[in-house]
Backbone as JSON Lines, residues from 0, in Angstrom:
{"i":0,"aa":"M","n":[100.62,86.04,71.69],"ca":[101.27,84.95,72.23],"c":[102.92,85.79,73.03]}
{"i":1,"aa":"T","n":[103.07,86.17,73.71],"ca":[104.18,86.77,74.16],"c":[105.33,85.36,73.72]}
{"i":2,"aa":"S","n":[107.08,85.86,73.77],"ca":[107.61,84.99,73.24],"c":[108.21,84.69,74.56]}
{"i":3,"aa":"N","n":[109.08,83.48,74.9],"ca":[110.31,83.74,76.66],"c":[110.79,84.68,76.04]}
{"i":4,"aa":"G","n":[111.47,85.23,75.36],"ca":[112.22,86.84,75.12],"c":[111.33,87.71,75.91]}
{"i":5,"aa":"D","n":[110.32,88.12,75.89],"ca":[109.71,88.91,76.26],"c":[109.14,88.67,77.75]}
{"i":6,"aa":"L","n":[109.38,87.55,78.1],"ca":[108.14,87.3,79.36],"c":[110.15,87.3,80.49]}
{"i":7,"aa":"A","n":[110.73,87.0,80.33],"ca":[112.4,86.99,80.6],"c":[112.89,88.12,80.71]}
{"i":8,"aa":"R","n":[112.27,89.5,79.98],"ca":[112.71,90.95,80.07],"c":[111.7,91.4,81.23]}
{"i":9,"aa":"V","n":[110.62,91.3,80.7],"ca":[109.69,91.39,81.68],"c":[109.6,91.07,83.23]}
{"i":10,"aa":"T","n":[110.16,90.14,83.23],"ca":[110.35,89.29,84.48],"c":[111.99,89.92,85.25]}
{"i":11,"aa":"R","n":[112.49,89.96,84.35],"ca":[113.91,90.48,84.36],"c":[113.64,92.11,85.68]}
{"i":12,"aa":"R","n":[113.02,92.88,84.79],"ca":[112.17,94.32,84.71],"c":[112.09,94.5,86.41]}
{"i":13,"aa":"R","n":[111.31,93.2,86.3],"ca":[109.62,93.58,87.62],"c":[111.04,93.14,89.06]}
{"i":14,"aa":"R","n":[112.03,92.46,89.0],"ca":[112.61,92.19,89.87],"c":[113.59,93.27,90.69]}
{"i":15,"aa":"L","n":[114.3,93.4,89.47],"ca":[115.32,94.91,89.45],"c":[114.23,96.24,89.97]}
{"i":16,"aa":"L","n":[113.01,96.11,90.01],"ca":[111.77,97.26,90.37],"c":[111.67,97.09,91.76]}
{"i":17,"aa":"F","n":[111.28,95.86,92.06],"ca":[111.25,95.26,93.19],"c":[113.03,95.59,94.25]}
{"i":18,"aa":"G","n":[113.74,95.23,93.76],"ca":[114.44,95.36,94.78],"c":[114.96,97.16,94.83]}
{"i":19,"aa":"L","n":[114.75,97.56,93.91],"ca":[115.34,99.49,94.13],"c":[114.05,99.25,94.68]}
{"i":20,"aa":"V","n":[112.73,98.96,95.11],"ca":[112.05,99.31,96.44],"c":[112.16,98.71,98.05]}
{"i":21,"aa":"G","n":[112.32,97.82,97.61],"ca":[113.32,97.25,99.08],"c":[114.65,97.6,99.08]}
{"i":22,"aa":"L","n":[115.44,98.03,98.5],"ca":[116.5,98.69,99.06],"c":[116.01,100.06,99.92]}
{"i":23,"aa":"F","n":[115.19,100.39,99.13],"ca":[115.09,101.89,99.3],"c":[113.76,101.95,100.67]}
{"i":24,"aa":"V","n":[113.18,100.73,101.36],"ca":[112.9,100.44,102.24],"c":[113.51,100.57,103.63]}
{"i":25,"aa":"I","n":[114.64,99.46,102.81],"ca":[115.74,98.95,104.19],"c":[116.32,99.81,104.3]}
{"i":26,"aa":"L","n":[117.29,101.02,103.64],"ca":[117.89,101.94,104.07],"c":[117.19,103.02,105.22]}
{"i":27,"aa":"L","n":[116.31,102.98,104.6],"ca":[115.27,104.12,104.74],"c":[114.83,104.07,106.94]}
{"i":28,"aa":"T","n":[114.84,102.45,107.08],"ca":[114.26,101.23,108.39],"c":[115.75,101.13,108.96]}
{"i":29,"aa":"V","n":[116.61,101.16,108.54],"ca":[118.11,100.82,109.19],"c":[118.75,102.19,109.4]}
{"i":30,"aa":"G","n":[118.81,103.1,108.32],"ca":[119.59,104.97,108.93],"c":[118.51,105.56,110.18]}
{"i":31,"aa":"T","n":[117.18,105.54,109.95],"ca":[116.26,105.42,111.21],"c":[116.26,104.98,112.85]}
{"i":32,"aa":"S","n":[116.71,103.61,112.69],"ca":[117.51,103.12,113.82],"c":[118.36,103.46,114.25]}
{"i":33,"aa":"L","n":[119.31,103.65,113.35],"ca":[120.5,104.26,113.89],"c":[120.78,105.86,114.66]}
{"i":34,"aa":"V","n":[119.92,106.35,113.8],"ca":[119.98,107.64,114.18],"c":[119.32,107.61,115.48]}
{"i":35,"aa":"F","n":[118.0,106.85,116.35],"ca":[117.48,106.43,117.41],"c":[118.49,106.1,118.24]}
{"i":36,"aa":"A","n":[119.28,105.41,117.83],"ca":[120.43,104.29,118.7],"c":[121.78,105.52,119.16]}
{"i":37,"aa":"G","n":[121.53,106.48,118.81],"ca":[122.92,107.12,118.92],"c":[124.09,107.21,117.95]}
{"i":38,"aa":"Y","n":[123.66,106.93,116.55],"ca":[124.49,107.12,115.44],"c":[124.41,107.74,114.41]}
{"i":39,"aa":"P","n":[124.69,109.21,114.81],"ca":[123.12,110.0,114.04],"c":[124.16,110.27,112.72]}
{"i":40,"aa":"G","n":[125.22,110.26,111.98],"ca":[125.89,110.24,111.11],"c":[126.07,109.69,110.45]}
{"i":41,"aa":"L","n":[125.77,108.22,110.88],"ca":[125.61,107.09,109.41],"c":[124.33,106.47,109.44]}
{"i":42,"aa":"G","n":[123.42,107.37,110.07],"ca":[122.08,106.93,109.96],"c":[121.4,107.99,109.45]}
{"i":43,"aa":"I","n":[121.63,109.76,109.37],"ca":[121.94,110.47,108.22],"c":[121.77,109.97,106.73]}
{"i":44,"aa":"T","n":[123.22,109.62,106.52],"ca":[124.25,109.31,105.27],"c":[122.87,108.37,105.03]}
{"i":45,"aa":"L","n":[122.02,107.36,105.63],"ca":[121.81,105.96,105.43],"c":[119.94,106.73,104.97]}
{"i":46,"aa":"V","n":[119.59,107.76,105.84],"ca":[118.2,108.65,105.14],"c":[118.3,108.81,103.84]}
{"i":47,"aa":"A","n":[119.8,109.55,103.99],"ca":[119.53,110.53,102.39],"c":[120.08,109.87,101.74]}
{"i":48,"aa":"A","n":[120.58,108.89,101.96],"ca":[120.62,107.9,100.4],"c":[119.87,107.29,99.48]}
{"i":49,"aa":"S","n":[119.48,106.87,100.67],"ca":[117.43,106.26,100.23],"c":[116.88,106.1,99.42]}
{"i":50,"aa":"P","n":[116.61,107.94,98.92],"ca":[115.94,108.39,97.57],"c":[116.25,108.17,96.03]}
{"i":51,"aa":"L","n":[117.72,107.61,96.22],"ca":[118.4,107.28,95.26],"c":[117.71,106.32,94.87]}
{"i":52,"aa":"A","n":[117.58,104.68,95.28],"ca":[116.59,103.84,95.31],"c":[115.61,104.51,94.79]}
{"i":53,"aa":"L","n":[114.44,104.89,95.11],"ca":[113.66,105.15,94.04],"c":[113.76,106.39,93.23]}
{"i":54,"aa":"L","n":[114.46,106.71,93.2],"ca":[114.88,107.5,92.03],"c":[115.22,106.64,90.28]}
{"i":55,"aa":"A","n":[116.28,105.37,91.01],"ca":[116.7,104.82,90.72],"c":[115.63,103.67,89.61]}
{"i":56,"aa":"A","n":[114.42,103.82,90.27],"ca":[113.34,102.91,89.71],"c":[112.01,103.54,89.47]}
{"i":57,"aa":"G","n":[112.3,104.73,89.51],"ca":[111.26,105.82,88.4],"c":[112.44,105.85,87.47]}
{"i":58,"aa":"V","n":[113.39,106.17,87.24],"ca":[113.83,106.11,86.11],"c":[113.76,105.07,84.81]}
{"i":59,"aa":"L","n":[113.6,103.92,85.56],"ca":[113.58,102.19,85.4],"c":[112.42,102.36,84.91]}
{"i":60,"aa":"L","n":[111.05,102.71,86.02],"ca":[109.85,102.19,84.88],"c":[109.2,103.01,84.03]}
{"i":61,"aa":"F","n":[110.16,104.22,83.42],"ca":[109.52,105.56,82.7],"c":[110.82,105.92,81.16]}
{"i":62,"aa":"R","n":[112.18,104.9,81.46],"ca":[113.21,104.22,80.54],"c":[112.11,103.81,79.62]}
{"i":63,"aa":"G","n":[111.82,102.91,80.47],"ca":[111.29,101.28,80.01],"c":[112.74,100.81,80.16]}
């Protein structure tokens, strides 16, 4: 049986992971929309920054 501390740690980690993946999707979607709306500088910046959220999620998964 797991303790409350272990459950809290896993829950916190899962929330952070889903938040980072959600941030990736939002940055990618908004950045792409801005590129097509006529704001290429800002849009490309957001699209270029979006993999950093996935990188952070990968580090979180593998580092523990």
